[in-house]
């Protein structure tokens, strides 16, 4: 069996998708508890793909929001796992918004990936 994604692929398909009803209930509960803010992560479908977007103030004279970062997935449950993780981190949203706005969207993707992997490794004791 090869090492890496090609070796893991058959096993990944054996895992059942999470319970959609339970996932939606958990997401709704977390969304209701969020503080009102001008920066917000949201779920969308973009061109038929499940997507997460980061909305924040637009660089305009009128008060409006614009998308500063987005990431799309092949499967909605993959998007929802990351979205649920983001919902648990609202204190960081303003800082993440600044990264996307002042640096570049790719910088935020790299930052989030680093945090997500670091947290996972810490939880697994790696």
PDB file of C-alpha atoms in Angstrom:
ATOM      1  CA  UNK A   1       0.000   0.000   0.000  1.00  0.00           C
ATOM      2  CA  UNK A   2       1.576   3.340  -1.003  1.00  0.00           C
ATOM      3  CA  UNK A   3       2.104   6.028   1.624  1.00  0.00           C
ATOM      4  CA  UNK A   4       0.151   9.246   1.181  1.00  0.00           C
ATOM      5  CA  UNK A   5      -3.235  10.311  -0.166  1.00  0.00           C
ATOM      6  CA  UNK A   6      -3.393   7.597  -2.821  1.00  0.00           C
ATOM      7  CA  UNK A   7      -3.005   4.943  -0.121  1.00  0.00           C
ATOM      8  CA  UNK A   8      -5.554   6.559   2.181  1.00  0.00           C
ATOM      9  CA  UNK A   9      -8.158   7.243  -0.504  1.00  0.00           C
ATOM     10  CA  UNK A  10      -9.893   3.815  -0.336  1.00  0.00           C
ATOM     11  CA  UNK A  11     -10.213   4.132   3.453  1.00  0.00           C
ATOM     12  CA  UNK A  12     -11.551   7.683   3.314  1.00  0.00           C
ATOM     13  CA  UNK A  13     -14.454   6.443   1.200  1.00  0.00           C
ATOM     14  CA  UNK A  14     -15.411   3.948   3.920  1.00  0.00           C
ATOM     15  CA  UNK A  15     -16.142   6.712   6.437  1.00  0.00           C
ATOM     16  CA  UNK A  16     -19.830   7.591   6.493  1.00  0.00           C
ATOM     17  CA  UNK A  17     -20.900  11.173   5.939  1.00  0.00           C
ATOM     18  CA  UNK A  18     -21.814  12.914   9.178  1.00  0.00           C
ATOM     19  CA  UNK A  19     -25.413  13.224  10.284  1.00  0.00           C
ATOM     20  CA  UNK A  20     -26.656  16.257   8.272  1.00  0.00           C
ATOM     21  CA  UNK A  21     -29.461  17.045  10.715  1.00  0.00           C
ATOM     22  CA  UNK A  22     -27.101  17.051  13.709  1.00  0.00           C
ATOM     23  CA  UNK A  23     -24.512  19.122  11.803  1.00  0.00           C
ATOM     24  CA  UNK A  24     -27.100  21.722  10.758  1.00  0.00           C
ATOM     25  CA  UNK A  25     -28.453  21.951  14.314  1.00  0.00           C
ATOM     26  CA  UNK A  26     -24.953  22.487  15.724  1.00  0.00           C
ATOM     27  CA  UNK A  27     -24.183  25.131  13.083  1.00  0.00           C
ATOM     28  CA  UNK A  28     -27.454  27.004  13.690  1.00  0.00           C
ATOM     29  CA  UNK A  29     -26.845  26.970  17.453  1.00  0.00           C
ATOM     30  CA  UNK A  30     -23.322  28.376  16.972  1.00  0.00           C
ATOM     31  CA  UNK A  31     -24.501  31.018  14.481  1.00  0.00           C
ATOM     32  CA  UNK A  32     -27.207  32.284  16.866  1.00  0.00           C
ATOM     33  CA  UNK A  33     -24.610  32.698  19.635  1.00  0.00           C
ATOM     34  CA  UNK A  34     -22.276  34.819  17.461  1.00  0.00           C
ATOM     35  CA  UNK A  35     -21.821  38.451  18.399  1.00  0.00           C
ATOM     36  CA  UNK A  36     -23.118  41.009  15.898  1.00  0.00           C
ATOM     37  CA  UNK A  37     -20.118  42.141  13.876  1.00  0.00           C
ATOM     38  CA  UNK A  38     -19.244  43.632  10.525  1.00  0.00           C
ATOM     39  CA  UNK A  39     -16.947  40.692   9.757  1.00  0.00           C
ATOM     40  CA  UNK A  40     -18.537  37.290   9.246  1.00  0.00           C
ATOM     41  CA  UNK A  41     -17.848  33.885   7.740  1.00  0.00           C
ATOM     42  CA  UNK A  42     -20.816  32.464   5.844  1.00  0.00           C
ATOM     43  CA  UNK A  43     -21.685  29.328   3.888  1.00  0.00           C
ATOM     44  CA  UNK A  44     -22.714  29.714   0.258  1.00  0.00           C
ATOM     45  CA  UNK A  45     -22.971  27.690  -2.901  1.00  0.00           C
ATOM     46  CA  UNK A  46     -20.830  29.244  -5.616  1.00  0.00           C
ATOM     47  CA  UNK A  47     -21.253  27.797  -9.088  1.00  0.00           C
ATOM     48  CA  UNK A  48     -22.723  24.664  -7.546  1.00  0.00           C
ATOM     49  CA  UNK A  49     -19.807  24.171  -5.148  1.00  0.00           C
ATOM     50  CA  UNK A  50     -20.126  24.357  -1.350  1.00  0.00           C
ATOM     51  CA  UNK A  51     -18.174  27.466  -0.293  1.00  0.00           C
ATOM     52  CA  UNK A  52     -17.201  29.469   2.780  1.00  0.00           C
ATOM     53  CA  UNK A  53     -16.773  33.220   2.347  1.00  0.00           C
ATOM     54  CA  UNK A  54     -15.411  35.915   4.629  1.00  0.00           C
ATOM     55  CA  UNK A  55     -17.453  39.096   4.379  1.00  0.00           C
ATOM     56  CA  UNK A  56     -16.253  42.439   5.642  1.00  0.00           C
ATOM     57  CA  UNK A  57     -16.563  46.138   5.008  1.00  0.00           C
ATOM     58  CA  UNK A  58     -16.098  47.202   1.413  1.00  0.00           C
ATOM     59  CA  UNK A  59     -13.681  49.937   0.477  1.00  0.00           C
ATOM     60  CA  UNK A  60     -16.522  52.254  -0.546  1.00  0.00           C
ATOM     61  CA  UNK A  61     -18.268  55.418   0.587  1.00  0.00           C
ATOM     62  CA  UNK A  62     -21.558  53.612   1.222  1.00  0.00           C
ATOM     63  CA  UNK A  63     -21.815  51.061   4.032  1.00  0.00           C
ATOM     64  CA  UNK A  64     -21.649  47.728   2.253  1.00  0.00           C
ATOM     65  CA  UNK A  65     -19.921  44.381   2.576  1.00  0.00           C
ATOM     66  CA  UNK A  66     -17.783  42.491   0.133  1.00  0.00           C
ATOM     67  CA  UNK A  67     -16.138  39.094  -0.016  1.00  0.00           C
ATOM     68  CA  UNK A  68     -12.485  39.248   1.035  1.00  0.00           C
ATOM     69  CA  UNK A  69     -11.746  35.511   1.049  1.00  0.00           C
ATOM     70  CA  UNK A  70     -13.406  32.285  -0.027  1.00  0.00           C
ATOM     71  CA  UNK A  71     -12.719  28.592  -0.224  1.00  0.00           C
ATOM     72  CA  UNK A  72     -14.783  25.945  -2.010  1.00  0.00           C
ATOM     73  CA  UNK A  73     -15.117  22.213  -1.513  1.00  0.00           C
ATOM     74  CA  UNK A  74     -16.307  19.182  -3.444  1.00  0.00           C
ATOM     75  CA  UNK A  75     -18.595  18.060  -0.623  1.00  0.00           C
ATOM     76  CA  UNK A  76     -20.826  20.097   1.674  1.00  0.00           C
ATOM     77  CA  UNK A  77     -19.876  18.108   4.768  1.00  0.00           C
ATOM     78  CA  UNK A  78     -16.199  19.012   4.245  1.00  0.00           C
ATOM     79  CA  UNK A  79     -17.166  22.678   4.049  1.00  0.00           C
ATOM     80  CA  UNK A  80     -19.353  22.346   7.120  1.00  0.00           C
ATOM     81  CA  UNK A  81     -16.556  20.818   9.198  1.00  0.00           C
ATOM     82  CA  UNK A  82     -14.303  23.800   8.513  1.00  0.00           C
ATOM     83  CA  UNK A  83     -17.224  26.205   8.954  1.00  0.00           C
ATOM     84  CA  UNK A  84     -18.059  24.707  12.372  1.00  0.00           C
ATOM     85  CA  UNK A  85     -14.419  25.149  13.377  1.00  0.00           C
ATOM     86  CA  UNK A  86     -14.499  28.787  12.206  1.00  0.00           C
ATOM     87  CA  UNK A  87     -17.700  29.407  14.176  1.00  0.00           C
ATOM     88  CA  UNK A  88     -15.880  28.350  17.332  1.00  0.00           C
ATOM     89  CA  UNK A  89     -13.228  31.061  16.778  1.00  0.00           C
ATOM     90  CA  UNK A  90     -15.177  34.384  16.501  1.00  0.00           C
ATOM     91  CA  UNK A  91     -12.632  36.316  18.588  1.00  0.00           C
ATOM     92  CA  UNK A  92     -10.104  35.842  15.789  1.00  0.00           C
ATOM     93  CA  UNK A  93     -12.304  36.949  12.887  1.00  0.00           C
ATOM     94  CA  UNK A  94     -11.221  40.608  12.877  1.00  0.00           C
ATOM     95  CA  UNK A  95      -7.558  39.597  12.741  1.00  0.00           C
ATOM     96  CA  UNK A  96      -8.206  37.097   9.990  1.00  0.00           C
ATOM     97  CA  UNK A  97     -10.132  39.735   8.057  1.00  0.00           C
ATOM     98  CA  UNK A  98      -7.104  42.060   8.298  1.00  0.00           C
ATOM     99  CA  UNK A  99      -4.833  39.323   6.962  1.00  0.00           C
ATOM    100  CA  UNK A 100      -7.096  38.785   3.934  1.00  0.00           C
ATOM    101  CA  UNK A 101      -7.585  42.501   3.313  1.00  0.00           C
ATOM    102  CA  UNK A 102      -4.073  43.819   3.974  1.00  0.00           C
ATOM    103  CA  UNK A 103      -1.974  40.926   2.731  1.00  0.00           C
ATOM    104  CA  UNK A 104      -3.842  38.639   0.344  1.00  0.00           C
ATOM    105  CA  UNK A 105      -6.495  35.957   0.423  1.00  0.00           C
ATOM    106  CA  UNK A 106      -3.848  33.239   0.047  1.00  0.00           C
ATOM    107  CA  UNK A 107      -2.144  34.464   3.215  1.00  0.00           C
ATOM    108  CA  UNK A 108      -5.343  33.832   5.162  1.00  0.00           C
ATOM    109  CA  UNK A 109      -5.688  30.353   3.661  1.00  0.00           C
ATOM    110  CA  UNK A 110      -2.113  29.529   4.727  1.00  0.00           C
ATOM    111  CA  UNK A 111      -2.709  30.972   8.192  1.00  0.00           C
ATOM    112  CA  UNK A 112      -5.934  29.009   8.744  1.00  0.00           C
ATOM    113  CA  UNK A 113      -4.371  25.786   7.474  1.00  0.00           C
ATOM    114  CA  UNK A 114      -1.456  26.230   9.878  1.00  0.00           C
ATOM    115  CA  UNK A 115      -3.813  26.825  12.810  1.00  0.00           C
ATOM    116  CA  UNK A 116      -6.079  23.921  11.884  1.00  0.00           C
ATOM    117  CA  UNK A 117      -3.186  21.464  11.513  1.00  0.00           C
ATOM    118  CA  UNK A 118      -1.508  22.716  14.689  1.00  0.00           C
ATOM    119  CA  UNK A 119      -4.693  22.272  16.702  1.00  0.00           C
ATOM    120  CA  UNK A 120      -5.255  18.793  15.272  1.00  0.00           C
ATOM    121  CA  UNK A 121      -1.685  17.725  16.066  1.00  0.00           C
ATOM    122  CA  UNK A 122      -1.975  19.113  19.590  1.00  0.00           C
ATOM    123  CA  UNK A 123      -5.238  17.217  20.173  1.00  0.00           C
ATOM    124  CA  UNK A 124      -3.654  13.988  18.908  1.00  0.00           C
ATOM    125  CA  UNK A 125      -0.496  14.499  20.997  1.00  0.00           C
ATOM    126  CA  UNK A 126       1.777  14.649  17.964  1.00  0.00           C
TER     127      UNK A 126
END
